Short mmCIF file of C-alpha atoms and ligand atoms in Angstrom, two decimals:
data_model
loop_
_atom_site.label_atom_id
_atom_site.label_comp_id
_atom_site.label_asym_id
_atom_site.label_seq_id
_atom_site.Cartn_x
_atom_site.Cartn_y
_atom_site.Cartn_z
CA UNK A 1 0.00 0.00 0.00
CA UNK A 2 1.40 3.11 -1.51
CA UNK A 3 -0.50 6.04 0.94
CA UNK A 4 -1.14 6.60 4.34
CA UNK A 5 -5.03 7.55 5.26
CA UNK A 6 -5.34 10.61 7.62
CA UNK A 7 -8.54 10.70 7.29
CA UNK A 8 -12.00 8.86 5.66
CA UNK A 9 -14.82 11.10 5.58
CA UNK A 10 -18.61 10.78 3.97
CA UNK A 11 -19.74 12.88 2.12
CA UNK A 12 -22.82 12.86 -0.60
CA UNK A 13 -22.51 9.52 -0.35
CA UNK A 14 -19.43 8.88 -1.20
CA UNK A 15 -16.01 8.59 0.64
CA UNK A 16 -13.16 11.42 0.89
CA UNK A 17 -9.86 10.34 1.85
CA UNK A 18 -6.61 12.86 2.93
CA UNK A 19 -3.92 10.88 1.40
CA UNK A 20 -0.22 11.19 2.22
CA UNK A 21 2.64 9.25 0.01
CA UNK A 22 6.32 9.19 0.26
CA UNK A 23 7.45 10.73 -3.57
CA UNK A 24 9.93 9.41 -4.95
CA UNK A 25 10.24 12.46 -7.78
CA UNK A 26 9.74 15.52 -5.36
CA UNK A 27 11.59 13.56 -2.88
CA UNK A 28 9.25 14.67 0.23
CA UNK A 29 5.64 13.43 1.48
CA UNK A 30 3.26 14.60 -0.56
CA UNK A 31 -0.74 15.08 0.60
CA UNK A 32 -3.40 14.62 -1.56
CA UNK A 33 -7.26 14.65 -1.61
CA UNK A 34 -9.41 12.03 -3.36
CA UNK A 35 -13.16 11.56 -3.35
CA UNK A 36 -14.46 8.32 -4.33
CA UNK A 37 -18.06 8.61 -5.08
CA UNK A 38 -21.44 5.89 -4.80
CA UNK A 39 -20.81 4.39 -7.80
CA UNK A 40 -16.97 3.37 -7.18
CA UNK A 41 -18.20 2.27 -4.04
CA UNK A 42 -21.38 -0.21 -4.10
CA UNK A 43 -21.96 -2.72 -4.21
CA UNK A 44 -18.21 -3.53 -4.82
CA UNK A 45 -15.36 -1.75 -5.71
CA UNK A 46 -16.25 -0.64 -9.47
CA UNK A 47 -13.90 1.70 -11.97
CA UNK A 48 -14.76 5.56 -12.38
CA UNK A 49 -13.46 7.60 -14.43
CA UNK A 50 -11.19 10.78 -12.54
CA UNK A 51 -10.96 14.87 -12.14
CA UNK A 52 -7.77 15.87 -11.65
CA UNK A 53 -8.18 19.59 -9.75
CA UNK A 54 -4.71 21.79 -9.48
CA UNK A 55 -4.85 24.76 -7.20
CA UNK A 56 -3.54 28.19 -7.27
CA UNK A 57 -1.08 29.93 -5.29
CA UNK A 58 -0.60 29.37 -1.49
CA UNK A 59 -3.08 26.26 -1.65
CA UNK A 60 -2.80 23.00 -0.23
CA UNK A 61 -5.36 19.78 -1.48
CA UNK A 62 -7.60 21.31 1.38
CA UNK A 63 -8.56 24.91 0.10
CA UNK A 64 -10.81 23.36 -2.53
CA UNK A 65 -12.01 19.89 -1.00
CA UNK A 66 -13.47 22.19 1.38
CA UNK A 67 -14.67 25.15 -0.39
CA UNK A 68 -14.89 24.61 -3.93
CA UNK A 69 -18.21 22.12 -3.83
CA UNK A 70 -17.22 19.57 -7.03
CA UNK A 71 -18.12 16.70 -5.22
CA UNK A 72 -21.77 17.54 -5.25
CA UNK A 73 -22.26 16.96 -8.78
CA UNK A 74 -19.55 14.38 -8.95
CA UNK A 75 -21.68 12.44 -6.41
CA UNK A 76 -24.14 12.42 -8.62
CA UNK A 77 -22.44 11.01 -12.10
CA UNK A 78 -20.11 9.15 -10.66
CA UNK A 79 -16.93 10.89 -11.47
CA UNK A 80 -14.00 10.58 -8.51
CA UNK A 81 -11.98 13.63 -7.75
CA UNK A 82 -8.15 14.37 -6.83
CA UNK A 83 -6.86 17.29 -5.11
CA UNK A 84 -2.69 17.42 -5.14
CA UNK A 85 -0.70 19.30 -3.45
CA UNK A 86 0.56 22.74 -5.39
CA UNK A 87 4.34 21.96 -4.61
CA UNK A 88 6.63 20.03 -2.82
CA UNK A 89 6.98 20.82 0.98
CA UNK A 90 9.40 20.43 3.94
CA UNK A 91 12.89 20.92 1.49
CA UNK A 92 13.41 23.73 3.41
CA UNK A 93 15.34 25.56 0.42
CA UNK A 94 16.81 29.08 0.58
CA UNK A 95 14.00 31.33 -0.58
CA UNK A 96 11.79 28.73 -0.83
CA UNK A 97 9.51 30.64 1.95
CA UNK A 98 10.13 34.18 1.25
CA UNK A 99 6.98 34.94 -0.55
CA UNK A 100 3.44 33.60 -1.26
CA UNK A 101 4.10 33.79 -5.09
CA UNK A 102 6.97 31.76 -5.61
CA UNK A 103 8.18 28.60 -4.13
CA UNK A 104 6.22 26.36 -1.68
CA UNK A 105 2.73 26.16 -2.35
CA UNK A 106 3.42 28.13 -6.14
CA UNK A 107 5.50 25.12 -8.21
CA UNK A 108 3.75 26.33 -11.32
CA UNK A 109 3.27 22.69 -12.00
CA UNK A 110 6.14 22.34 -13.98
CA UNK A 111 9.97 20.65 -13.80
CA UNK A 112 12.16 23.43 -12.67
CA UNK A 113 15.98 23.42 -13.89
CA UNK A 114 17.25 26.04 -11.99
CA UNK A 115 18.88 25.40 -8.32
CA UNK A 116 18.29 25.34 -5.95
CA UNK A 117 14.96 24.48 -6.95
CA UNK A 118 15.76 21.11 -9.23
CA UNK A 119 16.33 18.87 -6.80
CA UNK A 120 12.96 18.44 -5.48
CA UNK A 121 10.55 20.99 -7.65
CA UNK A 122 9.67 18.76 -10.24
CA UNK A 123 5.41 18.92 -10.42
CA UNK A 124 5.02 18.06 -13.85
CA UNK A 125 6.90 14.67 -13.93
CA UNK A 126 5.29 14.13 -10.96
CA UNK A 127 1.72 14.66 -11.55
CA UNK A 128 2.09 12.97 -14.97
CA UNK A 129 4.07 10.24 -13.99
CA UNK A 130 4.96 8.92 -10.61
CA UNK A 131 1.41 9.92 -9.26
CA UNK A 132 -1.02 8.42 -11.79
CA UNK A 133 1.59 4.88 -11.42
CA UNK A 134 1.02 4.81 -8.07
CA UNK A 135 -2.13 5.50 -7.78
CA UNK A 136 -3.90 3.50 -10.02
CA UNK A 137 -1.09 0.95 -9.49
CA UNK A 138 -2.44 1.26 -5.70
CA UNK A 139 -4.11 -2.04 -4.13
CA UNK A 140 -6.29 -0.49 -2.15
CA UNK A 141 -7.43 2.61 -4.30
CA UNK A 142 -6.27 1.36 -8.01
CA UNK A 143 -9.71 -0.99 -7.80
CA UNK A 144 -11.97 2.30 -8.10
CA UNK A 145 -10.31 4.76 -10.81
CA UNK A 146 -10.64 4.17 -14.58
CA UNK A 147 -7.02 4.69 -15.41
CA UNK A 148 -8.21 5.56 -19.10
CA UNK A 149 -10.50 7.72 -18.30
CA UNK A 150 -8.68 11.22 -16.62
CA UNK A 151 -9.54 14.80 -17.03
CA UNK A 152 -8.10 17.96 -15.86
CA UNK A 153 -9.38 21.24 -14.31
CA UNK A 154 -7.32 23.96 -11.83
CA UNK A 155 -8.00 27.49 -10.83
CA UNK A 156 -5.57 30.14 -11.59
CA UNK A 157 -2.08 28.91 -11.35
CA UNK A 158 -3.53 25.36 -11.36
CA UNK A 159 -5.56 26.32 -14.36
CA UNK A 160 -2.26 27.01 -15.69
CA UNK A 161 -1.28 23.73 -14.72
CA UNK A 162 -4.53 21.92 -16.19
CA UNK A 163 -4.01 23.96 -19.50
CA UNK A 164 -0.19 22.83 -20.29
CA UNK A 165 -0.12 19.34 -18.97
CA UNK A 166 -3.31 18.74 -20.81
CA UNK A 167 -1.40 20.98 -24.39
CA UNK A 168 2.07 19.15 -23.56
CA UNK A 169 0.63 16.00 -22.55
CA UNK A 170 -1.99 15.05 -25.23
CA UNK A 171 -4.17 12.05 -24.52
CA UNK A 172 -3.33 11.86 -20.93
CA UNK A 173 -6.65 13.78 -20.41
CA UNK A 174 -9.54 13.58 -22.56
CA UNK A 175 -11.06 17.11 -21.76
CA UNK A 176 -9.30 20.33 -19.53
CA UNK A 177 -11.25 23.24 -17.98
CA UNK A 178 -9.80 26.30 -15.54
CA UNK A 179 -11.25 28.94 -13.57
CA UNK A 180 -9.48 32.18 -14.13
CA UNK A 181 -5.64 30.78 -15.09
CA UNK A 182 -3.04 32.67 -15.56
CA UNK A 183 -3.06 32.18 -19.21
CA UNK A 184 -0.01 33.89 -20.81
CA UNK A 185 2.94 33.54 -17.69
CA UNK A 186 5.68 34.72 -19.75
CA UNK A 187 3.93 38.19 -19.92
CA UNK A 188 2.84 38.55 -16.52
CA UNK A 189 4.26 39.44 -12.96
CA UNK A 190 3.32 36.12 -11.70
CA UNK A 191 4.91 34.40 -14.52
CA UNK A 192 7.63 35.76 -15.01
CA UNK A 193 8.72 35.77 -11.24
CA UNK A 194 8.33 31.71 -11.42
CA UNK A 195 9.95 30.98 -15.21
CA UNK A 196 12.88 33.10 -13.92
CA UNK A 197 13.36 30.76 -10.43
CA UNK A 198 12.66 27.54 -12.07
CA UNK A 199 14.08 27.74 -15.63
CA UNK A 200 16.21 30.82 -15.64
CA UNK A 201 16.34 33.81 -17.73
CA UNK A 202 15.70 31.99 -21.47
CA UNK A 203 12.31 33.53 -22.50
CA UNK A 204 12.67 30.77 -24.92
CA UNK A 205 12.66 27.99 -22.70
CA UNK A 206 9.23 29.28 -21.10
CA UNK A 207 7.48 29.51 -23.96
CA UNK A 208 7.22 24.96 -23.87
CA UNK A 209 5.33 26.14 -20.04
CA UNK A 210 2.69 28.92 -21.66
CA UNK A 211 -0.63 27.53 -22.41
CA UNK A 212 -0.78 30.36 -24.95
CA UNK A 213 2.23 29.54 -26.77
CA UNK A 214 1.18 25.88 -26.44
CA UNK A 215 -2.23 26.68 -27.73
CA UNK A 216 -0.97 29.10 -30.95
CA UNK A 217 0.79 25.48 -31.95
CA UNK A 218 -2.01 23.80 -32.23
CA UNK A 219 -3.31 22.75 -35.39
CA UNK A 220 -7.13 23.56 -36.98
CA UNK A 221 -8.13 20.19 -36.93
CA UNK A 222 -7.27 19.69 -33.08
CA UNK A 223 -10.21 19.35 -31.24
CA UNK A 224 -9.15 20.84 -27.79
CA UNK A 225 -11.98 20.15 -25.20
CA UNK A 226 -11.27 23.22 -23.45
CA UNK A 227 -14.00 24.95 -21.19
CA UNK A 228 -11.85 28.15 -19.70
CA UNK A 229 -14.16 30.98 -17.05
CA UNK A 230 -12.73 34.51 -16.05
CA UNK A 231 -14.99 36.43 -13.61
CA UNK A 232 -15.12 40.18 -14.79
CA UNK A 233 -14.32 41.30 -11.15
CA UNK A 234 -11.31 38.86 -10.47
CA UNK A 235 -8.38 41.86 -9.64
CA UNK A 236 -6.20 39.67 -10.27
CA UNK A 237 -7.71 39.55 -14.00
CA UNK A 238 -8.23 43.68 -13.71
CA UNK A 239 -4.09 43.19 -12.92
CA UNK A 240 -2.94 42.11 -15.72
CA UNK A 241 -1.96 38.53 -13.74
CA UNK A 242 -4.53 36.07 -16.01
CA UNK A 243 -4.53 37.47 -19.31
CA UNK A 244 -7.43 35.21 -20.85
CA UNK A 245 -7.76 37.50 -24.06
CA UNK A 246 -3.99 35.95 -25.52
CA UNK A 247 -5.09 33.09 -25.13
CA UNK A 248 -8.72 33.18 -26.86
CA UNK A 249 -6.38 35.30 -29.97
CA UNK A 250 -4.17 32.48 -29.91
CA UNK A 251 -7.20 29.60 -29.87
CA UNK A 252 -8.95 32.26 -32.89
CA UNK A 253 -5.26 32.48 -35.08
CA UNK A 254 -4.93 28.69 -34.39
CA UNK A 255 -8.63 27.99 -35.64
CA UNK A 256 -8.37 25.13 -32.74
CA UNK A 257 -12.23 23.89 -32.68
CA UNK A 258 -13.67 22.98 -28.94
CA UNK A 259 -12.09 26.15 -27.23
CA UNK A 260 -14.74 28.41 -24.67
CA UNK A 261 -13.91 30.75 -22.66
CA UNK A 262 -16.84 32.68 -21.02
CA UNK A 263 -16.60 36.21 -18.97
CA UNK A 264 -18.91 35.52 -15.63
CA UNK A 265 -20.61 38.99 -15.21
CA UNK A 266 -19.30 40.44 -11.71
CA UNK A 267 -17.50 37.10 -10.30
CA UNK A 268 -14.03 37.38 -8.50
CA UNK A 269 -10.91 35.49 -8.24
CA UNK A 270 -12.13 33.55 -5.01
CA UNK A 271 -14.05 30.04 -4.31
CA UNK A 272 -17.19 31.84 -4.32
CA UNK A 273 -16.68 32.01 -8.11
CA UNK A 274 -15.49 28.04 -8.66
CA UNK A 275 -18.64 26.95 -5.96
CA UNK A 276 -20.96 28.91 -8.99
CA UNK A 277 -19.44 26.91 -11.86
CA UNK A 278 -18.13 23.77 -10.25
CA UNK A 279 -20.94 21.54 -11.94
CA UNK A 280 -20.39 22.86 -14.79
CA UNK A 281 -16.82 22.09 -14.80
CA UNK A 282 -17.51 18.33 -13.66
CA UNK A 283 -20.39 18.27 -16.29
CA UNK A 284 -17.84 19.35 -18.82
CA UNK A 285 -15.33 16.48 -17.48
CA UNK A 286 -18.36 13.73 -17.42
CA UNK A 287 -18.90 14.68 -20.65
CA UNK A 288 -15.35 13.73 -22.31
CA UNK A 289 -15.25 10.61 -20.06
CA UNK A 290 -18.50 9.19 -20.96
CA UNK A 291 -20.77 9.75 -18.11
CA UNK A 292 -23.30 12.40 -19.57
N1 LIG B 301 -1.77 36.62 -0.88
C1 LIG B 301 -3.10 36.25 -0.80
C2 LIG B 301 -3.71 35.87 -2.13
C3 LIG B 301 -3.46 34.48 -2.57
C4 LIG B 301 -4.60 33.97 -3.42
O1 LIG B 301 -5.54 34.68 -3.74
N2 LIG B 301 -4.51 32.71 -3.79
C5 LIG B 301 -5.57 32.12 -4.55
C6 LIG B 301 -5.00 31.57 -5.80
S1 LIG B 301 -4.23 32.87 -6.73
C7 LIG B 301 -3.54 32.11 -8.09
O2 LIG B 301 -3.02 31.07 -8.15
C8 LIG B 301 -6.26 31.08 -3.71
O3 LIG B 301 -6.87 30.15 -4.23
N3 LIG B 301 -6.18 31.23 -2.40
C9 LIG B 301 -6.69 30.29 -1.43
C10 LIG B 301 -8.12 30.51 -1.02
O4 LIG B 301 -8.63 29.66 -0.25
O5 LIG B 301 -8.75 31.48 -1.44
C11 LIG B 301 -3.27 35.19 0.25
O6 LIG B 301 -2.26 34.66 0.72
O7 LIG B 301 -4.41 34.89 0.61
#
């Protein structure tokens, strides 16, 4: 058995479990959240298909387990949920702690190369890899999750990291959403700050991590599955930090088909917003895994 059980709670009928694992790619513990719901449950273990959610800056799994209400409608289709952590923790690196934007709890979901950050800092391999092995590889939780079946969703810098795994990582996840990401990094504060720490000064080298640049390769004929929501009164939007217009210019010059974004009239950057919109993010999930 991979994970160590800190909790099992019930809820809408299913089961949530905080999950703890020794990682071999981050090299620390890492939590996690996962929600198993009725139908992976009864009357034996049965296969579901997953939603993968990646949080934003100075998150842990719990922000959203507790406040961002996707297990409601997951409940209901049958669709289990996983809430990793946003970054290694514990490495106790120099400037690792110095502020909420950068370094524990802000990975930016992505390999970094720069020290001393590349030891440990390595979110994409590990979210792609090492988790989904042992996870579904898991004997006690591998029975429930439809290994085939995985989609992606994340809320500002996780909806960074839902939109480039999903672009760099096609077929690992039939369908991606995101609640106000920060769309275009490499032209905003946020972004930049984290490129420069994890992969240095190349503006080149980012460009592989920018779900814009990602999406302006795509091809016409890719068929993206992409359901993306901004809240006109996110400040963080008003800021400059999310830039969601770059990357509905890139989706329009790419003639990509199966790319929405939507503006939500007055919303803001907090859970209030993802509570409004969570089941139609899992809808949007259920629908690219087969469940609606
Ligand atoms: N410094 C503030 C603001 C941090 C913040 O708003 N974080 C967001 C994600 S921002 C982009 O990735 C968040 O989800 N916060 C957690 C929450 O429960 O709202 C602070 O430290 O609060």
């Amino acid at each position: 058995m991979s994970f160590t059980t800190k909790a099992t709670i019930t809820t809408f009928g299913g089961r949530l479990l905080k999950l703890s694992h020794p990682s071999k790619t981050t090299t620390t513990p890492m939590a996690l959240n996962l929600y198993l719901p009725p139908a992976a449950l009864v009357p034996t273990p049965t296969r579901v298909p997953l939603l993968i959610y990646l949080s934003g800056l100075t998150c842990s799994p719990e922000n959203c387990t507790e406040k961002g209400f996707f297990q409601h409608r997951a409940s209901q289709l049958g669709l289990a949920l996983l809430w990793p952590d946003t970054s290694p923790r514990g490495l106790n690196l120099p400037g690792e702690k110095d502020a909420w934007d950068f370094g524990e709890a802000a990975s930016f979901y992505i390999d970094a190369t720069q020290e001393p950050f590349a030891g440990g800092y390595k979110m994409e391999t590990y979210l792609t890899k090492e988790l989904p092995e042992v996870l579904f590889g898991d004997e006690e939780f591998g029975e429930y999750l439809d290994k085939e079946r995985v989609s992606i969703t994340g809320h500002s810098m996780g909806g960074h990291g839902a939109l480039t795994l999903y672009l760099k990582h096609r077929g690992l996840y039939k369908s991606v959403s995101a609640f106000a990401p920060i769309a275009n990094p490499s032209q905003c504060p946020w972004g930049e700050k984290a490129f420069k720490g994890y992969l240095g000064e190349d503006r080149e080298a980012w460009k592989a991590h920018d779900a814009t640049e990602l999406l302006g390769k795509c091809e016409k004929r890719d068929n993206v599955k992409m359901l993306v929501d901004v809240g006109t009164g996110d400040n963080f939007y008003k800021q400059g930090q999310l830039l969601p217009e770059n990357l509905e210019k890139a989706a329009q010059e790419a003639g990509v088909e199966g790319f929405t974004l939507r503006y939500q009239e007055g919303y803001d950057h907090s859970y209030y917003f993802m509570a409004s919109f969570a089941d139609e993010h899992v809808e949007h999930a259920a629908k690219h895994l087969g469940l609606l």
